[in-house]
């Protein structure tokens, strides 16, 4: 969106009706006036057309910008860093009534993966508390069944379907209620009955719980990283210089550090792309040579 809003109001200032007008017409319109919010602290003082559109959207829908207003004061930083400068174009926008659930909002440091800074958000949500017995019961009951086709049993399954065709027909031709719940119950009844008929032939019992699968998939995988074939010592050195400049910029976002970051990033990227093109050209030439060479013995 690239909306730059400076410190423009995202609410209607002094939004209140005159007393007599409010008394006469409020029961008709049920008008809710905007609450005045403190001025946002924004290091980016630039504005553009997209920023104006975003502020108009907030004023017309009741949404509010959290950047520069959070109590911790860690959301008042630049969110974009490019060759032409720094700006704030990434926002957390919530309804005014939801401000209290934003427990933490941090504009994190820039990384080498993107020109945009990550936004760290923590919301205050209601959690359900379970006793130890309830938790064990939920874990033990969260099992699932899987099915696998077996050609040796297809004739027996077909005969079972023929024998129970009358029961399935009663379900199919029954009068289902023409509502969402009625259709859901109709489909669930048919599916349950069909599963009961074919399950004895193809069911594979499993005692694995959903929680255990979630725990297994949530384990951190330690992957060994290797450099690309074209990544040589000079490329590593330039990358180290670039990351040092990035670290210095995150500590102090002044113009001098920004220029140094852009310069070192450009040198590193240009050199890396050059090595990458050379490697691909060599690989292509080798494949072309193999294609044209006579491999017959």
PDB file of N, CA and C in Angstrom, residues 227-237 239 268 272 275:
ATOM      1  N   UNK A 227      26.868 -23.224   1.572  1.00  0.00           N
ATOM      2  CA  UNK A 227      26.910 -22.100   0.641  1.00  0.00           C
ATOM      3  C   UNK A 227      26.651 -22.577  -0.783  1.00  0.00           C
ATOM      4  N   UNK A 228      26.157 -21.660  -1.595  1.00  0.00           N
ATOM      5  CA  UNK A 228      25.966 -21.949  -3.006  1.00  0.00           C
ATOM      6  C   UNK A 228      27.325 -22.095  -3.689  1.00  0.00           C
ATOM      7  N   UNK A 229      27.363 -22.795  -4.823  1.00  0.00           N
ATOM      8  CA  UNK A 229      28.656 -23.032  -5.483  1.00  0.00           C
ATOM      9  C   UNK A 229      29.396 -21.755  -5.856  1.00  0.00           C
ATOM     10  N   UNK A 230      28.658 -20.682  -6.140  1.00  0.00           N
ATOM     11  CA  UNK A 230      29.313 -19.448  -6.569  1.00  0.00           C
ATOM     12  C   UNK A 230      29.706 -18.540  -5.397  1.00  0.00           C
ATOM     13  N   UNK A 231      29.374 -18.927  -4.180  1.00  0.00           N
ATOM     14  CA  UNK A 231      29.602 -18.076  -3.012  1.00  0.00           C
ATOM     15  C   UNK A 231      31.041 -18.271  -2.529  1.00  0.00           C
ATOM     16  N   UNK A 232      31.943 -17.362  -2.920  1.00  0.00           N
ATOM     17  CA  UNK A 232      33.355 -17.511  -2.593  1.00  0.00           C
ATOM     18  C   UNK A 232      33.740 -16.664  -1.377  1.00  0.00           C
ATOM     19  N   UNK A 233      35.024 -16.599  -1.089  1.00  0.00           N
ATOM     20  CA  UNK A 233      35.515 -15.894   0.102  1.00  0.00           C
ATOM     21  C   UNK A 233      35.238 -14.396   0.035  1.00  0.00           C
ATOM     22  N   UNK A 234      35.418 -13.797  -1.141  1.00  0.00           N
ATOM     23  CA  UNK A 234      35.158 -12.365  -1.278  1.00  0.00           C
ATOM     24  C   UNK A 234      33.684 -12.052  -1.052  1.00  0.00           C
ATOM     25  N   UNK A 235      32.823 -12.947  -1.499  1.00  0.00           N
ATOM     26  CA  UNK A 235      31.386 -12.758  -1.285  1.00  0.00           C
ATOM     27  C   UNK A 235      31.052 -12.845   0.205  1.00  0.00           C
ATOM     28  N   UNK A 236      31.699 -13.749   0.913  1.00  0.00           N
ATOM     29  CA  UNK A 236      31.489 -13.851   2.361  1.00  0.00           C
ATOM     30  C   UNK A 236      31.960 -12.581   3.066  1.00  0.00           C
ATOM     31  N   UNK A 237      33.083 -12.045   2.617  1.00  0.00           N
ATOM     32  CA  UNK A 237      33.604 -10.831   3.245  1.00  0.00           C
ATOM     33  C   UNK A 237      32.649  -9.657   3.044  1.00  0.00           C
ATOM     34  N   UNK A 239      29.486  -9.811   2.487  1.00  0.00           N
ATOM     35  CA  UNK A 239      28.271 -10.054   3.274  1.00  0.00           C
ATOM     36  C   UNK A 239      28.495  -9.699   4.739  1.00  0.00           C
ATOM     37  N   UNK A 268      27.507  -5.778  -2.045  1.00  0.00           N
ATOM     38  CA  UNK A 268      27.360  -7.216  -1.815  1.00  0.00           C
ATOM     39  C   UNK A 268      26.422  -7.851  -2.837  1.00  0.00           C
ATOM     40  N   UNK A 272      27.457 -10.596  -5.695  1.00  0.00           N
ATOM     41  CA  UNK A 272      26.835 -11.922  -5.619  1.00  0.00           C
ATOM     42  C   UNK A 272      26.111 -12.262  -6.920  1.00  0.00           C
ATOM     43  N   UNK A 275      28.647 -13.221  -9.632  1.00  0.00           N
ATOM     44  CA  UNK A 275      29.142 -14.591  -9.482  1.00  0.00           C
ATOM     45  C   UNK A 275      28.072 -15.613  -9.879  1.00  0.00           C
TER      46      UNK A 275
END
